[in-house]
Coordinates of C-alpha atoms and ligand atoms in Angstrom, one line a residue:
M129 CA 152.8 54.9 -8.2
N130 CA 154.3 51.9 -6.5
N131 CA 157.1 54.0 -5.4
L132 CA 154.7 56.4 -3.9
L133 CA 152.8 53.7 -2.0
N134 CA 156.1 52.4 -0.7
M135 CA 157.1 55.8 0.4
S136 CA 153.8 56.5 2.2
W137 CA 154.0 53.0 3.9
R138 CA 157.5 53.8 5.1
N139 CA 156.4 57.2 6.3
N140 CA 153.4 55.8 8.1
R141 CA 155.6 53.2 9.9
M142 CA 158.0 55.9 10.8
L143 CA 155.1 58.1 12.0
T144 CA 153.7 55.4 14.2
G145 CA 157.1 54.7 15.7
V146 CA 157.7 58.4 16.3
T147 CA 154.2 58.8 17.8
I148 CA 154.6 55.9 20.2
L149 CA 158.0 57.2 21.3
L150 CA 156.6 60.6 21.7
I151 CA 153.7 59.4 23.9
I152 CA 156.0 57.3 26.0
V153 CA 158.5 60.2 26.4
T154 CA 155.7 62.6 27.1
A155 CA 154.1 60.3 29.7
F156 CA 157.4 59.7 31.4
V157 CA 158.3 63.4 31.5
S158 CA 154.8 64.2 32.7
I159 CA 155.0 61.6 35.5
F160 CA 158.5 62.8 36.5
L161 CA 157.3 66.4 36.6
S162 CA 154.2 65.4 38.5
L163 CA 156.3 63.6 41.1
M164 CA 158.5 66.7 41.5
I165 CA 155.5 69.0 41.8
A166 CA 153.8 66.6 44.2
Q167 CA 156.9 66.3 46.3
N168 CA 157.3 70.0 46.5
Q169 CA 153.7 70.5 47.3
A170 CA 153.8 67.8 50.0
I171 CA 156.9 69.3 51.6
S172 CA 155.5 72.8 51.6
K173 CA 152.2 71.6 53.0
E174 CA 154.0 69.8 55.8
T175 CA 156.4 72.7 56.4
K176 CA 153.3 74.9 56.9
R177 CA 151.9 72.4 59.4
L178 CA 155.2 72.4 61.4
R179 CA 155.3 76.2 61.2
E180 CA 151.8 76.4 62.7
I181 CA 152.7 74.0 65.5
T182 CA 155.9 76.0 66.2
S183 CA 153.9 79.3 66.2
G184 CA 151.5 77.7 68.7
V185 CA 154.3 76.9 71.1
L186 CA 155.8 80.3 70.7
M187 CA 152.5 81.9 71.4
R188 CA 152.1 80.0 74.6
M189 CA 155.6 80.9 75.6
S190 CA 155.0 84.6 74.8
S191 CA 151.7 84.6 76.8
T192 CA 153.5 83.0 79.8
R193 CA 156.1 85.8 79.5
D194 CA 153.4 88.4 79.5
Q195 CA 151.8 86.9 82.6
F196 CA 155.2 86.8 84.3
A197 CA 155.8 90.5 83.3
N198 CA 152.3 91.4 84.9
V199 CA 153.3 89.6 88.1
V200 CA 156.6 91.4 88.3
N201 CA 155.0 94.7 87.5
H202 CA 152.2 94.3 90.0
F203 CA 154.5 93.5 92.9
S204 CA 157.3 95.9 92.0
H205 CA 156.3 98.4 94.7
V206 CA 155.9 95.9 97.5
A207 CA 158.5 96.2 100.1
E208 CA 160.5 93.1 100.9
K209 CA 159.3 92.9 104.5
D210 CA 155.6 92.9 103.3
A211 CA 156.2 90.5 100.4
C212 CA 154.5 87.5 102.1
A213 CA 151.7 89.5 103.7
P214 CA 148.3 87.7 103.4
Q215 CA 146.9 90.2 100.8
H216 CA 149.9 89.6 98.6
I217 CA 149.7 85.8 98.9
Q218 CA 146.0 86.2 97.9
K219 CA 147.0 88.3 94.9
M220 CA 149.6 85.6 94.0
Q221 CA 146.8 83.0 94.1
E222 CA 144.6 85.1 91.8
F223 CA 147.5 85.4 89.3
N224 CA 148.0 81.6 89.6
I225 CA 144.3 80.8 88.9
S226 CA 143.8 83.3 86.1
G227 CA 147.1 82.6 84.3
F228 CA 147.5 79.9 81.7
F229 CA 150.4 77.5 82.2
L230 CA 151.4 79.1 85.6
Q231 CA 151.9 76.4 88.2
A232 CA 152.6 78.9 91.0
V233 CA 153.5 82.5 91.7
A234 CA 156.1 83.0 94.3
H235 CA 158.4 85.4 96.1
V236 CA 162.1 84.5 96.0
K237 CA 164.9 85.7 98.2
D238 CA 168.5 84.5 98.3
D239 CA 167.7 81.8 95.6
R240 CA 165.0 80.3 97.8
I241 CA 161.2 80.5 97.5
V242 CA 160.0 82.3 100.6
C243 CA 156.3 82.3 100.0
S244 CA 154.0 81.3 97.1
S245 CA 150.5 80.9 95.8
I246 CA 150.7 77.2 96.8
S247 CA 152.6 77.5 100.1
E248 CA 152.5 73.8 101.1
V249 CA 154.2 72.7 97.9
F250 CA 156.7 75.5 97.1
D251 CA 157.5 77.5 100.2
G252 CA 161.1 76.8 101.3
V253 CA 162.2 75.2 98.0
I254 CA 165.8 76.0 97.4
L255 CA 166.5 76.9 93.8
G256 CA 170.3 76.9 93.7
T257 CA 172.2 78.5 90.9
P258 CA 170.1 79.9 87.9
F259 CA 171.1 78.4 84.6
R260 CA 170.4 81.6 82.8
T261 CA 170.3 85.3 83.5
E262 CA 168.8 87.5 80.8
P263 CA 170.0 91.0 80.0
D264 CA 167.0 92.6 81.9
G265 CA 167.8 90.6 85.0
T266 CA 165.3 87.8 84.6
R267 CA 166.8 84.6 86.0
M268 CA 165.8 81.1 85.2
W269 CA 166.1 77.8 87.0
A270 CA 165.4 74.5 85.3
N271 CA 164.9 70.9 86.5
I272 CA 163.4 72.0 89.9
K273 CA 161.7 69.0 91.5
V274 CA 159.0 69.2 94.2
S275 CA 157.3 66.3 95.8
D276 CA 153.8 67.0 94.3
W277 CA 155.3 67.2 90.8
Q278 CA 157.7 64.2 90.9
N279 CA 157.3 63.5 87.3
H280 CA 157.8 67.0 86.1
H281 CA 160.9 69.1 85.8
L282 CA 159.8 72.6 86.7
V283 CA 161.2 75.9 85.5
V284 CA 161.2 79.0 87.7
M285 CA 161.4 82.4 86.1
E286 CA 162.2 85.3 88.5
K287 CA 162.9 89.0 88.4
A288 CA 163.3 91.5 91.3
G289 CA 162.2 88.8 93.7
W290 CA 159.0 87.8 92.0
A291 CA 158.7 84.5 90.2
V292 CA 156.4 82.2 88.3
V293 CA 156.7 78.4 88.3
L294 CA 156.1 76.6 85.0
V295 CA 156.0 73.1 83.6
P296 CA 157.8 73.5 80.2
S297 CA 156.2 70.5 78.7
H298 CA 152.8 72.2 79.0
A299 CA 153.8 74.6 76.2
I300 CA 154.1 71.7 73.8
E301 CA 151.3 69.6 74.9
A302 CA 148.3 68.9 72.6
L303 CA 149.9 70.6 69.6
G304 CA 150.1 68.7 66.4
S305 CA 149.5 65.0 66.0
S306 CA 151.6 62.4 67.9
E307 CA 154.0 61.7 65.0
V308 CA 155.2 65.3 65.1
S309 CA 158.2 65.8 67.4
V310 CA 158.3 69.1 69.3
G311 CA 160.9 70.7 71.5
I312 CA 161.9 73.9 73.3
F313 CA 165.6 74.6 73.6
G314 CA 168.1 77.3 74.5
I315 CA 169.5 78.8 71.4
E316 CA 172.9 79.6 72.8
S317 CA 173.2 76.7 75.2
H318 CA 171.7 74.2 72.6
R319 CA 170.1 72.7 75.6
L320 CA 166.7 71.0 75.3
Y321 CA 164.3 72.2 78.0
T322 CA 161.5 69.9 77.1
S323 CA 160.5 67.7 74.2
R324 CA 158.2 65.2 72.8
G325 CA 159.4 62.6 70.2
T326 CA 162.8 62.5 68.4
I327 CA 164.8 65.7 68.6
A328 CA 168.4 65.3 67.5
S329 CA 171.1 67.3 69.3
E330 CA 172.8 68.2 66.0
W331 CA 169.7 70.1 64.9
L332 CA 170.0 72.3 68.0
N333 CA 173.7 72.7 67.5
K334 CA 173.4 74.0 64.0
Y335 CA 170.7 76.5 64.7
N336 CA 171.8 80.1 65.2
G337 CA 168.3 81.4 66.0
K338 CA 168.4 84.4 63.7
Q339 CA 165.5 83.2 61.6
A340 CA 163.3 80.2 60.9
L341 CA 165.0 77.3 59.3
T342 CA 163.6 74.3 57.4
F343 CA 165.7 71.3 56.3
I344 CA 165.5 67.6 55.7
D345 CA 167.6 65.4 58.0
K346 CA 168.4 62.6 55.6
E347 CA 169.9 60.4 58.3
R348 CA 166.8 60.4 60.4
H349 CA 164.4 60.8 57.4
M350 CA 162.8 63.8 59.0
L351 CA 161.6 67.2 57.9
V352 CA 162.6 69.8 60.5
Y353 CA 161.4 73.3 61.2
M354 CA 163.0 75.6 63.8
A355 CA 162.1 79.1 64.8
P356 CA 163.2 81.5 67.6
N357 CA 161.2 83.4 70.2
K358 CA 161.0 87.2 70.2
L359 CA 164.1 87.6 72.4
N360 CA 166.0 85.2 70.3
L361 CA 167.0 83.2 73.4
T362 CA 164.7 80.2 73.2
G363 CA 164.0 78.2 70.1
V364 CA 161.2 75.9 69.2
V365 CA 161.7 72.9 66.9
A366 CA 159.1 70.7 65.2
A367 CA 159.8 67.7 63.1
M368 CA 158.0 65.0 61.3
P369 CA 159.0 61.7 59.6
L370 CA 159.4 61.9 55.8
Q371 CA 157.4 58.7 55.6
D372 CA 154.3 60.7 56.5
I373 CA 155.1 63.1 53.6
N374 CA 155.5 60.2 51.3
D375 CA 152.1 59.0 52.3
D376 CA 150.8 62.5 51.3
L377 CA 152.8 62.2 48.1
I378 CA 151.1 58.9 47.2
S379 CA 147.7 60.6 47.5
F380 CA 149.0 63.5 45.3
I381 CA 150.4 61.0 42.8
Q382 CA 147.1 59.2 42.7
I383 CA 145.6 62.4 41.3
L384 CA 148.5 63.7 39.3
I385 CA 149.6 60.5 37.4
P386 CA 146.2 60.0 35.7
L387 CA 146.2 63.7 34.9
A388 CA 149.8 63.4 33.5
M389 CA 148.7 60.4 31.4
V390 CA 145.7 62.3 30.1
V391 CA 148.0 65.2 29.1
G392 CA 150.5 62.8 27.6
I393 CA 148.0 60.9 25.6
S394 CA 146.3 64.2 24.5
L395 CA 149.6 65.6 23.3
G396 CA 150.3 62.3 21.4
G397 CA 146.8 62.6 20.0
I398 CA 147.4 66.1 18.8
F399 CA 150.7 65.1 17.3
V400 CA 149.0 62.2 15.4
Y401 CA 146.2 64.5 14.3
M402 CA 148.7 67.0 13.0
Q403 CA 150.7 64.3 11.2
R404 CA 147.5 62.9 9.7
T405 CA 146.5 66.4 8.5
R406 CA 149.9 66.7 6.9
Y407 CA 149.6 63.3 5.3
S408 CA 146.1 63.9 4.3
T409 CA 147.2 67.2 2.6
K410 CA 149.8 65.1 0.8
S411 CA 147.1 62.7 -0.5
A412 CA 144.9 65.7 -1.4
I413 CA 147.7 67.1 -3.4
L414 CA 148.3 63.8 -5.1
R415 CA 144.5 63.6 -5.9
G416 CA 144.6 67.1 -7.1
L417 CA 147.5 66.3 -9.5
A418 CA 145.7 63.2 -10.7
N419 CA 142.5 65.2 -11.3
N420 CA 144.2 68.1 -13.0
E421 CA 143.1 70.6 -10.4
F422 CA 146.3 72.6 -10.7
Y423 CA 146.9 75.3 -13.3
L424 CA 149.3 78.2 -13.8
E425 CA 148.8 81.9 -13.7
Y426 CA 151.4 84.3 -15.1
Q427 CA 152.5 87.5 -13.6
P428 CA 154.0 89.9 -16.1
I429 CA 157.6 91.1 -15.6
I430 CA 158.0 94.7 -16.7
N431 CA 161.0 96.6 -18.0
L432 CA 160.9 99.8 -15.8
Q433 CA 162.3 102.0 -18.5
T434 CA 160.0 100.9 -21.4
H435 CA 157.0 99.7 -19.4
Q436 CA 156.9 96.7 -21.7
C437 CA 156.4 93.1 -20.7
V438 CA 159.6 91.1 -20.9
G439 CA 158.6 88.0 -19.2
A440 CA 156.4 86.3 -16.7
E441 CA 156.6 84.4 -13.5
A442 CA 154.6 81.1 -13.5
L443 CA 152.6 80.9 -10.3
I444 CA 150.7 77.7 -9.5
R445 CA 147.1 77.7 -8.6
W446 CA 144.9 75.0 -7.0
K447 CA 141.2 75.0 -7.5
T448 CA 139.5 72.0 -5.7
P449 CA 136.4 70.3 -7.2
D450 CA 134.2 72.2 -4.6
N451 CA 135.6 75.5 -6.1
N452 CA 137.9 76.3 -3.3
F453 CA 141.1 78.1 -4.1
I454 CA 144.0 77.0 -2.0
S455 CA 146.9 79.4 -1.7
P456 CA 150.3 78.2 -2.7
D457 CA 151.5 79.8 0.6
T458 CA 149.5 76.9 2.2
F459 CA 150.1 73.9 0.0
I460 CA 153.7 74.5 -1.2
P461 CA 155.2 74.3 2.3
A462 CA 153.0 71.2 3.0
A463 CA 154.2 69.7 -0.3
E464 CA 157.8 70.5 0.6
A465 CA 157.4 68.8 4.0
S466 CA 155.9 65.7 2.5
D467 CA 158.1 65.4 -0.6
V468 CA 155.3 65.8 -3.2
I469 CA 156.8 69.1 -4.3
C470 CA 158.8 67.3 -7.0
Q471 CA 155.6 66.1 -8.6
I472 CA 154.2 69.6 -8.4
T473 CA 157.3 71.0 -10.1
Q474 CA 157.0 68.4 -12.8
R475 CA 153.4 69.5 -13.4
V476 CA 154.5 73.1 -13.5
F477 CA 157.1 72.3 -16.3
E478 CA 154.4 70.4 -18.2
L479 CA 151.9 73.3 -17.9
V480 CA 154.6 75.9 -18.8
A481 CA 155.4 73.9 -21.9
K482 CA 151.7 73.9 -22.9
D483 CA 150.9 77.5 -22.0
M484 CA 154.0 79.4 -22.9
H485 CA 154.9 77.6 -26.1
T486 CA 153.5 80.4 -28.3
A487 CA 155.0 83.3 -26.3
L488 CA 158.4 81.7 -26.1
N489 CA 158.4 81.1 -29.9
M490 CA 157.0 84.5 -30.9
H491 CA 159.2 86.6 -28.7
S492 CA 162.7 85.5 -28.5
N493 CA 163.6 87.9 -25.7
F494 CA 160.6 86.8 -23.7
H495 CA 161.4 84.7 -20.6
V496 CA 159.4 82.6 -18.2
G497 CA 160.3 82.2 -14.6
I498 CA 159.7 78.9 -12.8
N499 CA 159.8 78.4 -9.1
I500 CA 161.6 75.3 -7.8
S501 CA 162.2 74.1 -4.3
S502 CA 165.3 72.7 -2.6
H503 CA 164.0 69.2 -3.1
D504 CA 164.1 69.7 -6.9
I505 CA 167.8 70.6 -6.6
R506 CA 168.5 67.3 -5.0
S507 CA 166.1 65.2 -7.1
G508 CA 168.3 64.8 -10.1
K509 CA 165.2 65.4 -12.3
L510 CA 165.6 69.1 -12.8
L511 CA 168.0 69.0 -15.7
P512 CA 166.1 66.5 -17.7
M513 CA 162.9 68.5 -17.1
I514 CA 164.6 71.7 -18.3
E515 CA 166.0 69.9 -21.4
H516 CA 162.5 68.6 -22.1
L517 CA 161.0 72.0 -21.8
K518 CA 163.5 73.5 -24.2
K519 CA 162.9 70.7 -26.6
T520 CA 159.1 70.8 -26.6
T521 CA 158.8 74.6 -26.8
G522 CA 161.9 75.4 -28.9
A523 CA 162.9 77.9 -26.2
Q524 CA 166.4 79.1 -26.0
G525 CA 168.2 78.7 -22.6
K526 CA 168.0 82.4 -21.8
Q527 CA 164.2 82.3 -22.1
I528 CA 163.9 80.1 -19.0
V529 CA 164.7 81.5 -15.6
I530 CA 164.8 79.0 -12.7
E531 CA 163.9 80.8 -9.5
V532 CA 165.5 79.2 -6.5
T533 CA 164.8 80.5 -2.9
E534 CA 167.7 80.8 -0.5
R535 CA 166.8 77.5 1.1
G536 CA 167.7 75.9 -2.2
F537 CA 171.3 76.9 -1.8
L538 CA 171.6 75.4 1.7
D539 CA 173.0 72.0 0.5
D540 CA 176.1 73.6 -0.8
D541 CA 177.8 71.0 -3.0
E542 CA 174.7 69.6 -4.5
A543 CA 173.3 73.1 -5.2
L544 CA 176.6 74.3 -6.7
N545 CA 176.7 71.4 -9.1
T546 CA 173.0 71.6 -10.1
I547 CA 173.2 75.3 -10.7
K548 CA 176.4 75.0 -12.7
N549 CA 174.8 72.4 -14.9
I550 CA 171.6 74.5 -15.4
R551 CA 173.7 77.5 -16.5
A552 CA 175.8 75.3 -18.7
C553 CA 172.8 74.7 -20.9
G554 CA 172.2 78.4 -21.2
V555 CA 169.3 78.6 -18.7
M556 CA 169.2 81.6 -16.3
V557 CA 169.1 81.3 -12.5
A558 CA 167.5 83.8 -10.2
I559 CA 167.8 83.9 -6.4
D560 CA 164.2 84.4 -5.2
D561 CA 162.9 86.2 -2.1
F562 CA 166.4 87.5 -1.5
G563 CA 167.1 88.7 2.0
T564 CA 164.3 86.8 3.7
G565 CA 166.1 83.6 4.4
Y566 CA 169.6 82.5 5.6
S567 CA 173.0 84.1 5.2
S568 CA 172.4 85.4 1.7
L569 CA 175.5 87.2 0.9
S570 CA 177.7 84.2 0.7
Y571 CA 175.4 82.6 -1.9
L572 CA 175.7 85.6 -4.2
T573 CA 179.5 85.3 -4.3
K574 CA 179.7 81.6 -4.3
F575 CA 177.1 80.7 -6.9
Q576 CA 177.1 82.0 -10.5
L577 CA 173.7 83.7 -10.8
D578 CA 171.9 85.8 -13.3
Y579 CA 169.0 87.5 -11.5
L580 CA 168.3 88.7 -8.0
K581 CA 164.7 89.0 -7.1
I582 CA 164.2 91.7 -4.4
D583 CA 161.6 90.4 -2.0
K584 CA 158.3 92.3 -1.5
T585 CA 159.1 93.0 2.2
F586 CA 162.0 95.3 1.1
V587 CA 160.1 96.8 -1.8
D588 CA 157.3 97.7 0.6
S589 CA 159.7 99.7 2.7
V590 CA 161.0 101.7 -0.2
G591 CA 160.0 105.4 0.2
T592 CA 159.1 104.9 3.9
D593 CA 161.1 105.6 7.0
A594 CA 161.4 101.9 7.8
V595 CA 164.9 100.6 8.6
T596 CA 164.5 97.9 5.9
S597 CA 164.3 100.7 3.2
H598 CA 168.1 101.0 3.7
V599 CA 168.4 97.3 3.4
A600 CA 166.6 97.4 0.0
F601 CA 169.2 100.0 -1.2
H602 CA 172.1 97.9 0.1
I603 CA 170.7 94.9 -1.8
I604 CA 170.5 97.0 -5.0
E605 CA 174.0 98.2 -4.6
M606 CA 175.3 94.8 -3.9
A607 CA 173.6 93.3 -7.0
K608 CA 175.0 96.1 -9.2
T609 CA 178.5 95.3 -7.9
L610 CA 178.0 91.7 -8.7
Q611 CA 176.6 92.6 -12.1
L612 CA 173.3 90.8 -11.4
D613 CA 170.1 91.9 -13.1
M614 CA 167.4 92.8 -10.6
V615 CA 163.7 92.1 -10.5
A616 CA 161.8 93.9 -7.7
E617 CA 158.8 91.9 -6.6
G618 CA 155.5 93.2 -5.3
V619 CA 155.6 96.8 -6.6
E620 CA 152.3 98.4 -5.7
T621 CA 152.8 102.1 -6.0
E622 CA 154.1 104.6 -8.6
Q623 CA 156.5 106.0 -5.9
Q624 CA 158.1 102.6 -5.4
A625 CA 158.5 102.2 -9.2
Q626 CA 160.0 105.7 -9.5
I627 CA 162.6 105.1 -6.7
L628 CA 163.5 101.7 -7.9
R629 CA 164.0 103.1 -11.4
E630 CA 166.2 105.9 -10.1
R631 CA 168.3 103.3 -8.1
G632 CA 168.9 101.3 -11.3
V633 CA 166.5 98.4 -10.9
K634 CA 165.7 97.2 -14.4
Y635 CA 162.7 94.9 -14.0
V636 CA 159.7 94.8 -11.7
Q637 CA 156.6 92.8 -11.2
G638 CA 153.6 93.8 -9.0
W639 CA 150.0 94.8 -8.8
L640 CA 150.9 98.3 -10.0
F641 CA 151.3 96.7 -13.4
S642 CA 149.4 93.5 -13.2
K643 CA 148.3 90.7 -10.9
S644 CA 149.0 87.2 -12.1
L645 CA 146.8 86.3 -15.0
K646 CA 145.2 83.2 -16.5
R647 CA 146.9 82.0 -19.7
K648 CA 144.3 83.7 -22.0
D649 CA 144.4 87.0 -20.2
F650 CA 148.1 86.9 -20.0
Y651 CA 148.4 86.6 -23.8
T652 CA 146.0 89.6 -24.2
Y653 CA 148.2 91.6 -21.8
L654 CA 151.3 90.5 -23.7
E655 CA 149.8 91.7 -26.9
K656 CA 149.3 95.2 -25.5
H657 CA 152.7 95.4 -23.8
T658 CA 154.8 93.6 -26.2
G659 CA 158.1 95.3 -26.4
V660 CA 160.1 92.2 -26.0
N661 CA 161.4 91.9 -29.5
Ligands
LIG238 N1 150.5 91.7 -2.1 C1 151.1 91.5 -3.3 N2 151.5 90.3 -3.8 C2 152.1 90.2 -5.0 C3 152.3 91.4 -5.8 N3 152.9 90.9 -6.9 C4 153.1 89.6 -6.8 N4 152.5 89.2 -5.6 C5 152.5 87.8 -5.1 O1 153.8 87.5 -4.6 C6 154.1 86.2 -4.8 C7 155.4 86.1 -5.6 O2 155.8 84.9 -5.7 P1 157.0 84.2 -4.8 O3 157.7 85.3 -4.0 O4 157.8 83.4 -5.7 O5 156.2 83.4 -3.8 C8 155.5 82.3 -4.2 C9 156.3 81.0 -4.3 O6 157.3 81.0 -3.3 C10 155.3 79.9 -4.1 N5 155.0 79.4 -5.4 C11 154.0 79.9 -6.3 N6 154.0 79.1 -7.4 C12 155.0 78.1 -7.2 C13 155.4 77.0 -8.0 O7 155.0 76.8 -9.1 N7 156.4 76.2 -7.5 C14 156.9 76.5 -6.3 N8 157.9 75.7 -5.8 N9 156.5 77.5 -5.5 C15 155.6 78.3 -6.0 O8 154.2 80.5 -3.5 C16 154.5 81.8 -3.2 C17 153.2 82.6 -3.2 O9 152.7 82.7 -4.5 P2 151.5 83.6 -4.8 O10 150.4 83.4 -3.7 O11 151.1 83.4 -6.2 O12 152.0 85.0 -4.6 C18 152.9 85.6 -5.6 C19 152.3 86.8 -6.2 O13 150.9 86.6 -6.6 C20 151.9 92.7 -5.3 O14 152.1 93.7 -5.9 N10 151.3 92.7 -4.1

C-alpha cells in the first residue's frame, strides 16, 4: 500500500509538471499563432486600403481620359482655320466647366497653344517637345508652367490638335489619410509625374506594370502597393509606414492574446480533467479490488469435432456497488495505462485458483485460459503467480494457458525470456487477438508458442465476401505450418463453425456455443459437455 501511495504521489507530481509545461507551451504557441494571424490580418487589411486608394486614383485618371476623348471626338470635324472661332472657344469653355480635373481645353498647333478655354492664361504657351507619344497619336507634355499656376507643374494631353490641360496632383488629392504616400508614374520611363509623401525610385524601377504588386520595403519600413492603368502606360503607387500596421497589430493582439490565453488554459484544463479522470479510474479500480467487486466469468472452449468443452477462458467482470457493470474493454485499457493491471492479474489468478480448482482436478485435459498484459510480462511476478496457481489447484502445466496479446511481445528480450520460462514449467502460451496488432508474423517464428487465437474480426469475415476472409484462411494455414493449435474466437454462426472445421481449426469459443458464464453456471455447462477426459 505504501508503494502504491508513493507511486501515486510520484505520478501526481509528474502530472502537475506535465500540465504546467503543457499550459505554458500551449499559451506560447497560441500567442505566436495569434501574432502571425494578427499580422497577416493587419497586412491584408492595409493592402486593401492601399488598393482602394490606388483604384480611386486610377478612376480619376480614367475619367480624365474619357473627357479628353470626348473633346477630341467633338472637335475632330472642325477645320483648322475655324478651330479658334468663338463658337468653338465657347464649347471649349463648356467642356472645361463640366469636366472634372480639366484646367483648360485648348487647340494646339506646331507644339504651341493657339487658343483655349482660358485664353488669357494659356493662349500662346509654347509646349516644346512632348515627353511621350502614345500608339494612338496622343502626345503628352509635362512640367508646363504658366504664370497663374506658378506652383503647379501642368500636364498637357493632345491628339489631332485638341488638348486638355491637367494638374496631375489633383488625381491624388484627398485620397487616403496623410500618412499614406501616393504617386503617379510612367511605367516605362519609371518617371514620377506627381506624388505625395515618400515614393522611392527603386519601387518604380522594379515595377513592370503587368499586374498589381504588393511588397514590404524593409529598408523604409513601408508596405507598398502598385497597379497599372488600363493602357499599362501609367502606374499608381500607394504606400504606408509599417508602424501604422504595427499599431493595428497591437489592437488585434489586445483581442487575440486574451483569447489565446483562454484557449490555452482551457486546453490545459481539459488535459488535467482527463488525467484526473484517468487517475480517478485508477483509484476506483483499487477501491473495487479492495471491496471484492471483481469476479470471473468463464467462456467455454469447444472441440469442433466432438462439440465437447475442453477448457474455458477466464474473463474478468466488474460490478460496482451501485450495480453497474463496467466492461473490461473500458477498465482494462485504463488499468494498463495507470499500472494497476498487475493487481488485476493477481486477483484473476486468485479467483481462478478458487473457481477452477474442482474443474482442473476432475478433468485432467481441461484447461483454463488467463489473459495477461504486457506489464505482467515485465513485472517479474508472473512466474511466481503461475507456480502458486499450480500448487494451490494441483493443476498440471498444460492445464494453464497464458493468453498474451501481441502488445505483450513488443519488448522482445524481456518477453522472450518470460515466455521461455513459462513454457519451461509446462504451461501453455497462446497469442491472443492474433492479426489485430503489430507485425505479428515475426512473433510466431521467434517465440515458442502453443496456441494461436484467431480474433473475432477475422472469424466474422469467414463465409462473407470481405477481404479479411482471405486473411483468416492465411492465418489458419500459417498456424498449421507452424504446428500451432488454433482457437477461433467469437464464433456466432453454424456456417462459421462449419467452414472453420473444414479448414482444420480444432477449437472454438463463441456465442454459438455459449456466452461467458458465472462459476456455477459454467460447472453446469461443463457437466453437460464434459468430453474432456
Ligand atoms: N460479440 C461476441 N463477443 C464474444 C463472443 N465470444 C466471446 N466474445 C467476447 O470476446 C471477448 C474475448 O476476449 P478477448 O479477445 O481476450 O478480449 C478481452 C480481453 O482482452 C480483456 N480481458 C477480459 N478479461 C481480462 C482479464 O482477466 N485480464 C486481462 N488482462 N484482460 C482481460 O477484455 C476483452 C474483452 O472481454 P469481454 O468483454 O469479456 O469480451 C470477451 C468475450 O465475452 C461472440 O461470439 N460474440
